[in-house]
């Protein structure tokens, strides 16, 4: 189903439209949603019409933000309007707008404060969330924090997977606690339904709870709910690039966040912020490292140029707007809108800036305020400071700091950039296998963005033809895969003869998302003595561990709902699930998986055959406990793979 013509719709508008439907019409809603997107017709005045026969035409008139933010912007000509199936179906077929998108004027969104959800995956392993190393940590609730009586919060999981916060946690208001409880209940019902039964009605309940969370001042919880709704839609439509694992992670984040908030106490960053806060950074001198294409599942595209300061702090200058792939490809050479600097992003990635009156967000993003002025300065090579420091630290020490520190705990954060010198081994499937210089670990290099229209995969494929080649690589570690790096740029290895030979104007590096490596950039074949042949990717502790059984069980629950988990835990299937885990010494994972299947199959009934406990609360608690334990166990294996 294509929704490119339909404008984004505010979550509360869709939720209200579904709520107004009768029970009979709700049963017909999903079928109507599937049919109406192909009928959408754009008009010259910016509106979109969707005909339903001669007597019913739905018209959407988006506001200045480009989204439908009010009930009066969606009208139908039928006699039942606005409580009609036609109107609710068109709204249900439209994309879901971000909360910030519908509350800010376009002029603010285009100045670098764009409310783009950059953490949404484009396709497998393609995540475009940008962050700096200076993000703040979401430390999680204090150990032992328990929910209030009757709150519907999972007992014993409110503090799972997080560290104790420093100092007393700020108390939430009564409205915030109520909103978090409502979000937990809606998320639990959606999880119990799964993708197969998670249609528009279930999604609308989540959207209603998400809107309530935003009004209560819980924008982070709202964003997590919107990611789940978008994931449910993509899974039901079987969209290209949709991964069940991504939706599983989204459910885990939503339920865990709602549990912490519904407990009545918060931690720094748990509630989130509605706007990216920029603070005065005074005068700065920053130097370009590389540029990266940015793609969002919500249709945004652009570029982010990564910079480093004299003290080693990371910064980014981004240009992200609606436009998708074409916007991402063209933005790499677009002008930098920062303080009047006469530079494009290609020049900034290999140059530098002296900024006066700089404004900097917590994640290192440079703002383009009125008082900011910037002057271009000469860039630095990767062999010179401060860039050289990124490649001097041993990778196992750098990764230990990443996993033990704050970089991965803040909202929407990704791992900071990591640099290392490597020797190419060869291709193994879709990976480029390399070994870190100095008897370091074997790493798998995967495309940062696997879209075929971007040169990431093609560049890695060309490098794979030159085993023995020495490279300097700058990329972002993948915290969900063993010893995996997502390279953003490569350059010649200092002091190596068998290395890249890049043009002088490239200043010693190639941006894999924009520059295309050619044969002339590699050593001549006659100079090489390393044979070309198939290689192995080495041991993968994450793939070899029997934890995949737990992962499959959790994903089965997301796909088929509570009933599918119950079926997977009956009879001999229980032993097949639990026994291998216990034999591998994973007794905790085995017990949590057994408890999950038992809870999924627990449906007590009274003498008349009616369910005595129809709530999905207990099932959601068991699912979340297993999911959080699995995430922690897999993180431990990933950390070990870098040593």
Coordinates of C-alpha atoms in Angstrom, one line a residue:
X1 CA 0.0 0.0 0.0
X2 CA 1.5 3.3 -1.0
X3 CA 0.9 6.3 1.2
X4 CA 3.2 8.8 -0.6
X5 CA 0.3 11.1 -1.7
X6 CA -1.4 11.2 1.7
X7 CA -0.1 13.8 4.2
X8 CA 1.0 12.9 7.7
X9 CA -1.7 12.9 10.4
X10 CA -1.4 13.8 14.0
X11 CA -1.8 10.8 16.3
X12 CA -4.7 12.3 18.2
X13 CA -6.7 13.0 15.1
X14 CA -6.6 9.4 14.0
X15 CA -7.3 8.1 17.5
X16 CA -10.4 10.3 17.8
X17 CA -11.7 9.3 14.4
X18 CA -11.4 5.6 15.3
X19 CA -12.9 6.1 18.7
X20 CA -16.0 7.7 17.1
X21 CA -16.7 4.5 15.1
X22 CA -19.3 2.0 16.1
X23 CA -18.3 -1.5 16.9
X24 CA -19.7 -2.7 13.6
X25 CA -17.6 -0.2 11.6
X26 CA -14.5 -0.9 13.5
X27 CA -14.6 -4.5 12.3
X28 CA -14.5 -3.2 8.7
X29 CA -11.8 -0.6 9.3
X30 CA -8.7 -2.6 8.3
X31 CA -10.2 -3.7 5.0
X32 CA -11.2 -0.1 4.2
X33 CA -7.7 1.2 5.0
X34 CA -6.1 -1.3 2.7
X35 CA -8.2 -0.1 -0.2
X36 CA -8.2 3.7 0.1
X37 CA -4.5 4.7 -0.4
X38 CA -4.5 3.8 -4.1
X39 CA -7.5 6.2 -4.6
X40 CA -5.8 9.3 -3.2
X41 CA -5.6 12.2 -5.6
X42 CA -3.6 15.4 -4.9
X43 CA -5.1 18.8 -5.7
X44 CA -3.5 22.0 -6.8
X45 CA -4.3 23.7 -3.5
X46 CA -2.3 21.2 -1.5
X47 CA -5.3 19.1 -0.4
X48 CA -5.7 15.4 -1.1
X49 CA -9.1 13.8 -2.0
X50 CA -10.0 10.1 -1.7
X51 CA -13.3 9.1 -3.4
X52 CA -15.5 6.3 -2.0
X53 CA -18.2 6.1 -4.7
X54 CA -20.4 9.0 -5.8
X55 CA -21.7 10.0 -2.4
X56 CA -18.6 9.9 -0.2
X57 CA -15.4 11.9 -0.8
X58 CA -12.8 12.4 1.9
X59 CA -10.7 15.6 1.7
X60 CA -7.5 16.2 3.7
X61 CA -6.3 19.7 4.0
X62 CA -2.9 19.8 5.8
X63 CA -1.9 22.9 7.7
X64 CA 1.3 25.0 7.6
X65 CA 3.4 22.1 9.0
X66 CA 2.4 19.9 6.1
X67 CA 0.4 17.6 8.5
X68 CA -3.3 17.2 9.4
X69 CA -3.3 18.4 12.9
X70 CA -7.0 19.1 13.5
X71 CA -10.3 17.2 13.1
X72 CA -11.6 20.0 10.8
X73 CA -8.8 19.3 8.3
X74 CA -10.3 15.9 7.5
X75 CA -13.8 16.0 6.1
X76 CA -16.1 13.6 4.4
X77 CA -19.2 14.3 2.3
X78 CA -21.2 11.2 3.4
X79 CA -24.2 11.5 5.8
X80 CA -22.5 9.8 8.7
X81 CA -19.5 12.2 8.7
X82 CA -17.5 12.8 10.8
X83 CA -18.3 9.4 12.5
X84 CA -17.9 7.5 9.2
X85 CA -15.8 4.7 8.1
X86 CA -14.5 6.6 5.0
X87 CA -12.8 9.4 7.1
X88 CA -11.3 7.0 9.6
X89 CA -9.9 4.8 6.8
X90 CA -8.2 7.6 5.0
X91 CA -6.7 8.9 8.3
X92 CA -5.6 5.3 9.1
X93 CA -3.9 5.0 5.7
X94 CA -2.0 8.2 6.2
X95 CA 1.5 8.3 7.7
X96 CA 1.8 9.1 11.4
X97 CA 3.3 12.6 12.0
X98 CA 5.8 13.1 14.8
X99 CA 4.6 15.2 17.7
X100 CA 7.2 17.9 17.1
X101 CA 6.4 18.0 13.4
X102 CA 2.8 19.1 14.1
X103 CA 3.7 21.6 16.8
X104 CA 6.5 23.6 15.2
X105 CA 6.4 25.9 12.1
X106 CA 8.4 24.8 9.1
X107 CA 10.9 27.6 9.4
X108 CA 12.2 26.2 12.7
X109 CA 12.4 22.7 11.4
X110 CA 14.6 23.7 8.6
X111 CA 17.2 25.4 10.7
X112 CA 18.7 22.3 12.2
X113 CA 16.1 21.7 14.9
X114 CA 14.3 19.3 12.7
X115 CA 12.1 16.8 14.6
X116 CA 13.2 14.0 12.3
X117 CA 13.2 10.6 13.9
X118 CA 16.6 9.6 12.7
X119 CA 16.7 6.4 14.6
X120 CA 14.1 4.7 12.4
X121 CA 15.5 2.0 10.3
X122 CA 15.5 2.3 6.5
X123 CA 16.2 -1.4 5.9
X124 CA 18.2 -4.1 7.5
X125 CA 20.9 -2.7 9.8
X126 CA 20.3 0.7 8.4
X127 CA 19.9 3.2 11.2
X128 CA 20.5 6.9 10.7
X129 CA 20.3 8.2 14.2
X130 CA 23.1 10.7 14.7
X131 CA 24.6 11.6 18.1
X132 CA 27.8 12.9 19.6
X133 CA 29.9 11.5 22.3
X134 CA 28.7 14.1 24.7
X135 CA 25.2 12.8 25.2
X136 CA 23.8 12.5 28.6
X137 CA 23.0 9.1 30.2
X138 CA 19.5 7.8 30.9
X139 CA 20.6 6.0 34.0
X140 CA 17.4 4.1 34.7
X141 CA 15.4 3.7 37.9
X142 CA 16.9 2.9 41.2
X143 CA 17.3 -0.8 42.0
X144 CA 14.3 -2.3 43.6
X145 CA 11.9 0.4 42.6
X146 CA 8.4 -1.0 42.7
X147 CA 5.3 0.2 41.1
X148 CA 2.4 1.6 43.1
X149 CA -0.4 -0.8 43.8
X150 CA -2.6 -1.5 40.9
X151 CA -0.5 0.5 38.5
X152 CA -0.2 -2.2 35.9
X153 CA 3.6 -1.9 35.9
X154 CA 5.7 -5.0 35.6
X155 CA 6.9 -6.0 39.0
X156 CA 10.6 -6.5 39.2
X157 CA 11.4 -5.1 35.8
X158 CA 11.2 -1.4 36.4
X159 CA 14.9 -1.3 37.0
X160 CA 16.1 -4.1 34.8
X161 CA 19.0 -3.4 32.5
X162 CA 19.8 0.0 34.0
X163 CA 22.2 1.4 36.6
X164 CA 21.3 3.3 39.7
X165 CA 21.0 7.0 39.1
X166 CA 23.2 9.4 41.0
X167 CA 21.2 11.3 43.6
X168 CA 17.5 11.2 44.2
X169 CA 15.3 10.7 41.2
X170 CA 12.8 13.5 40.5
X171 CA 9.2 12.6 41.2
X172 CA 6.7 12.7 38.4
X173 CA 3.4 14.4 38.6
X174 CA 0.1 12.5 39.0
X175 CA -0.8 13.3 35.4
X176 CA 2.4 11.9 34.2
X177 CA 2.0 8.7 36.2
X178 CA -1.6 8.2 34.8
X179 CA -0.3 8.8 31.3
X180 CA 2.4 6.3 31.7
X181 CA 0.0 3.7 33.1
X182 CA -2.3 4.3 30.2
X183 CA 0.6 3.9 27.8
X184 CA 1.7 0.6 29.5
X185 CA -1.8 -0.8 29.2
X186 CA -2.2 0.1 25.5
X187 CA 1.3 -1.3 24.8
X188 CA 0.5 -4.5 26.6
X189 CA -2.7 -5.0 24.6
X190 CA -0.8 -4.3 21.4
X191 CA 1.9 -6.8 22.3
X192 CA -0.7 -9.4 23.2
X193 CA -2.4 -8.9 19.8
X194 CA 0.8 -9.0 17.8
X195 CA 1.2 -8.0 14.2
X196 CA -1.6 -10.3 13.0
X197 CA -4.2 -8.7 15.2
X198 CA -2.6 -5.3 15.6
X199 CA -4.8 -3.5 13.1
X200 CA -5.9 0.2 13.0
X201 CA -8.1 -0.1 16.1
X202 CA -5.2 -1.4 18.2
X203 CA -2.9 1.2 16.7
X204 CA -5.4 4.0 17.5
X205 CA -5.4 3.0 21.2
X206 CA -1.6 3.3 21.2
X207 CA -1.8 6.6 19.5
X208 CA -4.4 7.9 22.0
X209 CA -2.1 6.9 24.8
X210 CA 0.9 8.4 23.0
X211 CA -0.9 11.8 22.6
X212 CA -1.9 11.7 26.3
X213 CA 1.8 11.1 27.2
X214 CA 2.9 14.1 25.2
X215 CA 0.3 16.3 26.8
X216 CA 1.6 15.1 30.2
X217 CA 5.2 16.1 29.3
X218 CA 6.5 12.6 28.3
X219 CA 7.7 13.1 24.8
X220 CA 10.2 10.3 24.9
X221 CA 7.4 7.8 25.7
X222 CA 5.3 9.3 22.9
X223 CA 8.2 8.8 20.4
X224 CA 8.6 5.2 21.5
X225 CA 4.9 4.5 21.0
X226 CA 5.0 6.1 17.5
X227 CA 7.9 3.8 16.6
X228 CA 5.8 0.8 17.6
X229 CA 2.8 2.0 15.6
X230 CA 5.0 2.6 12.5
X231 CA 6.6 -0.8 13.0
X232 CA 3.2 -2.5 13.2
X233 CA 2.1 -0.8 10.0
X234 CA 5.2 -1.8 8.2
X235 CA 5.0 -5.4 9.3
X236 CA 1.3 -5.7 8.3
X237 CA 2.0 -4.2 5.0
X238 CA 5.2 -6.3 4.6
X239 CA 7.1 -3.2 3.6
X240 CA 10.5 -3.6 2.0
X241 CA 13.3 -3.5 4.6
X242 CA 11.0 -4.1 7.5
X243 CA 12.6 -6.3 10.2
X244 CA 10.7 -8.1 13.0
X245 CA 13.7 -7.6 15.2
X246 CA 13.4 -3.8 15.0
X247 CA 9.7 -4.0 16.0
X248 CA 10.7 -6.3 18.9
X249 CA 13.2 -3.8 20.1
X250 CA 10.7 -1.0 19.8
X251 CA 8.2 -2.9 22.0
X252 CA 11.0 -3.5 24.5
X253 CA 11.9 0.2 24.7
X254 CA 8.3 1.3 24.9
X255 CA 7.3 -1.2 27.7
X256 CA 10.5 -0.6 29.7
X257 CA 10.1 3.2 29.5
X258 CA 6.4 3.1 30.4
X259 CA 7.2 0.8 33.4
X260 CA 9.8 3.2 34.8
X261 CA 7.6 6.2 34.4
X262 CA 4.5 4.5 35.8
X263 CA 6.5 3.6 38.9
X264 CA 6.1 7.2 39.9
X265 CA 9.8 8.3 39.8
X266 CA 11.9 9.4 37.0
X267 CA 15.6 9.6 36.1
X268 CA 17.5 12.2 34.1
X269 CA 16.4 12.0 30.5
X270 CA 13.5 9.5 31.1
X271 CA 10.8 12.0 30.2
X272 CA 12.7 13.3 27.1
X273 CA 12.5 16.8 25.6
X274 CA 10.2 18.2 23.0
X275 CA 12.9 20.3 21.5
X276 CA 16.6 19.9 21.0
X277 CA 18.0 22.3 23.5
X278 CA 20.9 24.4 22.3
X279 CA 23.3 26.1 24.7
X280 CA 25.9 28.7 24.1
X281 CA 29.2 27.2 23.3
X282 CA 31.3 30.4 22.9
X283 CA 34.0 30.2 20.4
X284 CA 34.8 26.9 18.7
X285 CA 37.3 25.6 16.2
X286 CA 36.2 22.3 14.6
X287 CA 37.7 20.1 11.9
X288 CA 35.9 17.9 9.5
X289 CA 36.1 14.1 9.7
X290 CA 33.6 12.8 7.2
X291 CA 30.1 13.2 5.9
X292 CA 27.3 10.7 6.0
X293 CA 24.0 10.4 4.1
X294 CA 20.9 10.6 6.3
X295 CA 17.8 8.7 5.4
X296 CA 14.6 8.4 7.5
X297 CA 11.7 6.0 7.2
X298 CA 9.4 9.0 7.5
X299 CA 10.6 10.5 4.1
X300 CA 13.4 12.8 5.3
X301 CA 16.8 12.9 3.7
X302 CA 20.0 14.9 3.9
X303 CA 23.6 14.8 5.1
X304 CA 25.4 15.0 8.4
X305 CA 29.0 16.2 8.5
X306 CA 31.0 14.9 11.5
X307 CA 33.5 17.2 13.1
X308 CA 36.0 17.0 15.9
X309 CA 37.2 19.7 18.3
X310 CA 40.7 20.3 19.7
X311 CA 39.7 18.4 22.9
X312 CA 38.4 15.4 20.9
X313 CA 34.7 16.2 21.3
X314 CA 32.5 15.2 18.4
X315 CA 30.1 17.7 16.7
X316 CA 27.8 17.4 13.7
X317 CA 26.4 19.9 11.2
X318 CA 23.3 18.4 9.5
X319 CA 21.0 19.4 6.7
X320 CA 17.9 17.1 6.9
X321 CA 14.6 17.9 5.1
X322 CA 11.8 16.1 3.4
X323 CA 12.9 14.5 0.2
X324 CA 14.1 11.0 0.9
X325 CA 16.8 9.4 -1.2
X326 CA 17.2 12.2 -3.7
X327 CA 17.6 14.8 -1.0
X328 CA 20.3 12.6 0.8
X329 CA 22.3 12.2 -2.4
X330 CA 22.2 15.9 -3.3
X331 CA 22.8 17.3 0.1
X332 CA 26.4 16.0 0.2
X333 CA 27.4 18.9 -1.9
X334 CA 24.9 21.5 -0.6
X335 CA 26.0 24.7 1.1
X336 CA 26.5 24.7 4.8
X337 CA 23.8 26.9 6.5
X338 CA 25.9 27.9 9.5
X339 CA 26.9 31.4 10.3
X340 CA 27.4 32.5 6.7
X341 CA 30.3 30.1 6.1
X342 CA 31.0 29.9 2.4
X343 CA 31.4 26.1 2.4
X344 CA 29.5 23.1 1.2
X345 CA 29.4 19.8 3.1
X346 CA 32.0 18.2 0.9
X347 CA 34.4 21.1 1.7
X348 CA 33.5 21.1 5.4
X349 CA 34.2 17.3 5.7
X350 CA 37.8 18.0 4.6
X351 CA 38.1 21.5 6.1
X352 CA 37.2 23.3 9.3
X353 CA 35.4 26.2 10.9
X354 CA 36.1 28.9 13.4
X355 CA 32.8 29.6 15.0
X356 CA 31.9 32.6 17.1
X357 CA 28.8 32.5 19.3
X358 CA 28.4 28.8 18.7
X359 CA 25.2 27.0 19.9
X360 CA 25.6 23.3 20.7
X361 CA 23.0 20.7 21.7
X362 CA 23.7 17.9 24.2
X363 CA 24.4 15.5 21.4
X364 CA 27.0 17.7 19.8
X365 CA 24.8 19.2 17.1
X366 CA 25.8 22.7 16.0
X367 CA 22.9 25.2 15.7
X368 CA 22.4 27.9 13.1
X369 CA 21.2 30.8 15.3
X370 CA 21.2 34.4 14.4
X371 CA 24.2 35.3 16.5
X372 CA 26.4 32.5 15.0
X373 CA 29.2 33.5 12.7
X374 CA 31.6 31.0 11.1
X375 CA 34.9 31.4 9.1
X376 CA 36.4 28.5 7.1
X377 CA 39.8 27.3 8.2
X378 CA 42.3 24.8 6.9
X379 CA 41.3 21.2 7.6
X380 CA 43.6 18.6 9.2
X381 CA 44.6 15.2 7.9
X382 CA 43.7 12.1 9.8
X383 CA 47.4 11.7 10.7
X384 CA 47.4 15.1 12.5
X385 CA 45.7 16.0 15.8
X386 CA 43.0 16.1 16.9
X387 CA 41.8 13.5 14.3
X388 CA 44.8 11.3 14.9
X389 CA 43.7 10.6 18.5
X390 CA 40.7 8.7 17.2
X391 CA 43.0 6.1 15.6
X392 CA 45.6 5.9 18.4
X393 CA 43.5 4.1 21.0
X394 CA 43.3 0.3 21.0
X395 CA 39.9 -0.8 19.8
X396 CA 39.2 -3.0 22.8
X397 CA 39.7 -0.1 25.1
X398 CA 37.6 2.2 22.9
X399 CA 34.8 -0.3 22.8
X400 CA 34.9 -0.9 26.5
X401 CA 34.5 2.8 27.1
X402 CA 31.5 2.8 24.6
X403 CA 29.7 0.0 26.4
X404 CA 30.6 1.0 29.9
X405 CA 30.0 4.7 29.5
X406 CA 27.2 7.0 28.6
X407 CA 27.3 7.0 24.8
X408 CA 24.6 4.3 24.3
X409 CA 22.2 5.2 27.0
X410 CA 20.8 8.6 26.0
X411 CA 17.6 8.9 24.0
X412 CA 18.0 7.8 20.4
X413 CA 21.8 7.6 20.9
X414 CA 24.2 5.7 18.7
X415 CA 27.7 4.6 19.3
X416 CA 30.3 7.4 18.8
X417 CA 32.8 7.2 16.0
X418 CA 35.6 4.7 16.2
X419 CA 38.8 4.8 14.2
X420 CA 41.3 2.0 13.5
X421 CA 43.9 0.7 11.1
X422 CA 43.0 -2.6 9.5
X423 CA 44.2 -5.2 7.0
X424 CA 41.7 -6.4 4.5
X425 CA 41.1 -10.2 4.6
X426 CA 38.3 -10.5 2.0
X427 CA 34.6 -10.7 1.5
X428 CA 32.4 -13.1 3.5
X429 CA 28.8 -12.8 2.3
X430 CA 27.7 -9.1 2.6
X431 CA 30.5 -8.3 5.0
X432 CA 34.1 -7.1 4.4
X433 CA 36.3 -9.0 6.8
X434 CA 39.3 -7.2 8.2
X435 CA 41.8 -7.6 11.0
X436 CA 42.8 -4.7 13.2
X437 CA 46.5 -3.9 12.8
X438 CA 48.8 -5.1 15.5
X439 CA 47.2 -8.6 16.1
X440 CA 43.9 -7.0 16.9
X441 CA 40.5 -8.7 16.6
X442 CA 38.8 -9.7 13.3
X443 CA 36.0 -7.3 12.4
X444 CA 33.1 -7.4 10.0
X445 CA 32.5 -4.2 8.1
X446 CA 28.9 -3.8 7.0
X447 CA 27.5 -0.9 4.9
X448 CA 26.4 2.0 7.0
X449 CA 23.5 2.4 4.6
X450 CA 22.7 -0.6 2.4
X451 CA 20.5 1.3 0.0
X452 CA 21.6 0.3 -3.6
X453 CA 21.5 3.9 -4.7
X454 CA 24.2 4.9 -2.2
X455 CA 27.8 3.8 -2.8
X456 CA 28.5 2.2 0.7
X457 CA 28.1 -1.4 -0.4
X458 CA 29.7 -0.9 -3.8
X459 CA 32.8 0.7 -2.1
X460 CA 33.2 -2.1 0.4
X461 CA 32.8 -4.7 -2.4
X462 CA 35.6 -3.0 -4.4
X463 CA 37.9 -3.0 -1.3
X464 CA 37.2 -6.7 -0.8
X465 CA 39.0 -7.4 -4.1
X466 CA 42.3 -6.4 -2.5
X467 CA 43.2 -8.8 0.4
X468 CA 46.2 -7.6 2.2
X469 CA 45.4 -3.9 1.7
X470 CA 46.0 -1.7 4.7
X471 CA 43.3 0.9 5.5
X472 CA 42.5 3.5 8.0
X473 CA 38.8 3.2 8.8
X474 CA 36.4 5.6 10.6
X475 CA 33.0 4.3 11.4
X476 CA 30.3 3.6 14.0
X477 CA 30.3 0.3 16.0
X478 CA 27.2 -1.8 15.7
X479 CA 26.2 -2.6 19.3
X480 CA 23.7 -5.3 18.2
X481 CA 26.3 -7.4 16.2
X482 CA 29.5 -9.1 17.3
X483 CA 32.6 -7.2 16.3
X484 CA 30.9 -5.2 13.6
X485 CA 31.8 -1.8 12.4
X486 CA 29.7 0.5 10.1
X487 CA 32.4 2.4 8.2
X488 CA 31.7 6.0 7.1
X489 CA 35.0 6.8 5.6
X490 CA 38.4 5.2 4.7
X491 CA 41.9 6.5 4.0
X492 CA 45.5 5.3 3.5
X493 CA 47.1 3.6 6.4
X494 CA 50.1 5.7 7.6
X495 CA 53.5 4.1 6.7
X496 CA 52.0 1.3 4.6
X497 CA 53.0 0.8 1.0
X498 CA 50.1 -1.5 0.1
X499 CA 47.3 1.0 0.8
X500 CA 44.9 3.4 -0.9
X501 CA 46.2 6.2 -3.3
X502 CA 43.6 8.9 -3.1
X503 CA 43.6 12.2 -4.9
X504 CA 45.3 15.1 -3.0
X505 CA 42.1 17.1 -2.9
X506 CA 40.4 14.4 -0.9
X507 CA 42.8 15.2 1.9
X508 CA 43.5 11.5 2.7
X509 CA 40.0 10.1 3.0
X510 CA 37.0 8.9 1.0
X511 CA 33.5 9.3 2.3
X512 CA 31.9 5.9 1.5
X513 CA 28.4 7.4 1.3
X514 CA 29.4 9.9 -1.4
X515 CA 32.8 9.2 -3.0
X516 CA 33.2 6.2 -5.3
X517 CA 36.5 4.4 -5.2
X518 CA 37.9 3.6 -8.6
X519 CA 40.7 1.2 -9.7
X520 CA 43.2 4.0 -9.8
X521 CA 42.8 4.5 -6.1
X522 CA 44.2 1.0 -5.4
X523 CA 47.7 -0.4 -5.8
X524 CA 48.5 -2.0 -9.2
X525 CA 47.9 -5.7 -9.4
X526 CA 51.5 -6.3 -10.4
X527 CA 52.6 -4.9 -7.1
X528 CA 50.6 -7.4 -5.1
X529 CA 51.5 -10.9 -4.0
X530 CA 48.5 -11.7 -1.8
X531 CA 46.2 -14.4 -3.5
X532 CA 42.5 -13.8 -3.7
X533 CA 40.1 -16.5 -2.4
X534 CA 37.1 -17.1 -0.2
X535 CA 37.5 -16.2 3.5
X536 CA 35.6 -17.0 6.6
X537 CA 34.1 -14.3 8.9
X538 CA 35.5 -16.1 12.0
X539 CA 33.6 -17.1 15.1
X540 CA 30.4 -15.1 16.0
X541 CA 29.7 -15.7 19.7
X542 CA 26.3 -14.0 19.3
X543 CA 25.1 -16.2 16.5
X544 CA 26.6 -19.4 18.1
X545 CA 24.9 -18.9 21.5
X546 CA 21.6 -20.6 22.0
X547 CA 20.1 -17.3 22.9
X548 CA 18.7 -17.2 19.4
X549 CA 15.9 -19.5 20.7
X550 CA 14.8 -16.8 23.1
X551 CA 15.0 -14.2 20.4
X552 CA 12.9 -16.3 18.1
X553 CA 10.3 -16.8 20.9
X554 CA 10.1 -13.0 21.6
X555 CA 9.7 -12.3 17.9
X556 CA 7.1 -15.0 17.6
X557 CA 5.1 -13.1 20.2
X558 CA 5.5 -9.8 18.4
X559 CA 4.4 -11.4 15.1
X560 CA 1.6 -13.7 16.3
X561 CA 0.7 -12.3 19.7
X562 CA 0.1 -14.1 22.9
X563 CA -1.5 -17.1 21.3
X564 CA 1.6 -17.8 19.2
X565 CA 3.8 -17.8 22.3
X566 CA 1.4 -20.2 24.1
X567 CA 1.5 -22.6 21.2
X568 CA 5.4 -22.4 21.1
X569 CA 5.6 -23.5 24.7
X570 CA 3.3 -26.5 24.7
X571 CA 4.4 -30.1 24.9
X572 CA 7.8 -31.0 23.6
X573 CA 8.4 -27.5 22.4
X574 CA 9.0 -26.4 26.0
X575 CA 11.9 -28.8 26.4
X576 CA 13.3 -27.9 23.0
X577 CA 13.4 -24.3 24.1
X578 CA 14.6 -24.6 27.7
X579 CA 17.0 -27.6 27.7
X580 CA 19.6 -26.1 25.3
X581 CA 19.7 -22.9 27.3
X582 CA 20.3 -24.7 30.6
X583 CA 23.0 -26.9 29.0
X584 CA 24.8 -23.7 27.9
X585 CA 24.7 -22.3 31.4
X586 CA 22.0 -19.8 30.6
X587 CA 19.7 -20.8 33.4
X588 CA 18.2 -17.3 33.8
X589 CA 17.2 -17.1 30.2
X590 CA 15.7 -20.5 30.3
X591 CA 13.6 -19.7 33.4
X592 CA 12.4 -16.5 32.0
X593 CA 11.4 -18.1 28.7
X594 CA 9.6 -20.9 30.5
X595 CA 7.7 -18.3 32.6
X596 CA 6.8 -16.4 29.5
X597 CA 5.3 -19.4 27.7
X598 CA 3.4 -20.4 30.9
X599 CA 2.0 -16.9 31.3
X600 CA 1.0 -16.8 27.7
X601 CA -1.0 -20.0 28.1
X602 CA -2.6 -19.0 31.4
X603 CA -6.2 -18.1 30.6
X604 CA -8.3 -18.9 33.8
X605 CA -12.0 -19.1 33.2
X606 CA -15.0 -19.1 35.5
X607 CA -17.8 -21.7 35.7
X608 CA -19.5 -20.0 32.7
X609 CA -16.4 -20.2 30.5
X610 CA -15.6 -16.5 30.8
X611 CA -12.1 -15.2 31.3
X612 CA -11.4 -14.3 34.9
X613 CA -8.4 -12.2 34.0
X614 CA -8.6 -10.7 30.5
X615 CA -5.8 -8.2 31.2
X616 CA -2.6 -8.5 29.2
X617 CA -0.6 -7.1 32.1
X618 CA 0.9 -10.3 33.3
X619 CA 1.9 -11.5 29.8
X620 CA 3.5 -8.1 29.1
X621 CA 5.5 -8.3 32.3
X622 CA 6.8 -11.8 31.5
X623 CA 7.7 -10.8 27.9
X624 CA 9.5 -7.7 29.0
X625 CA 11.5 -9.5 31.6
X626 CA 12.7 -12.0 29.0
X627 CA 13.4 -9.3 26.5
X628 CA 15.5 -7.1 28.8
X629 CA 17.5 -10.2 30.0
X630 CA 18.1 -11.1 26.4
X631 CA 19.3 -7.6 25.5
X632 CA 21.7 -7.6 28.4
X633 CA 23.1 -11.1 27.6
X634 CA 23.6 -10.2 24.0
X635 CA 25.3 -7.0 24.9
X636 CA 27.8 -8.9 27.0
X637 CA 28.6 -11.2 24.1
X638 CA 29.1 -8.2 21.8
X639 CA 31.5 -6.6 24.3
X640 CA 33.6 -9.8 24.5
X641 CA 33.8 -10.1 20.7
X642 CA 35.9 -6.9 20.5
X643 CA 38.6 -8.2 22.8

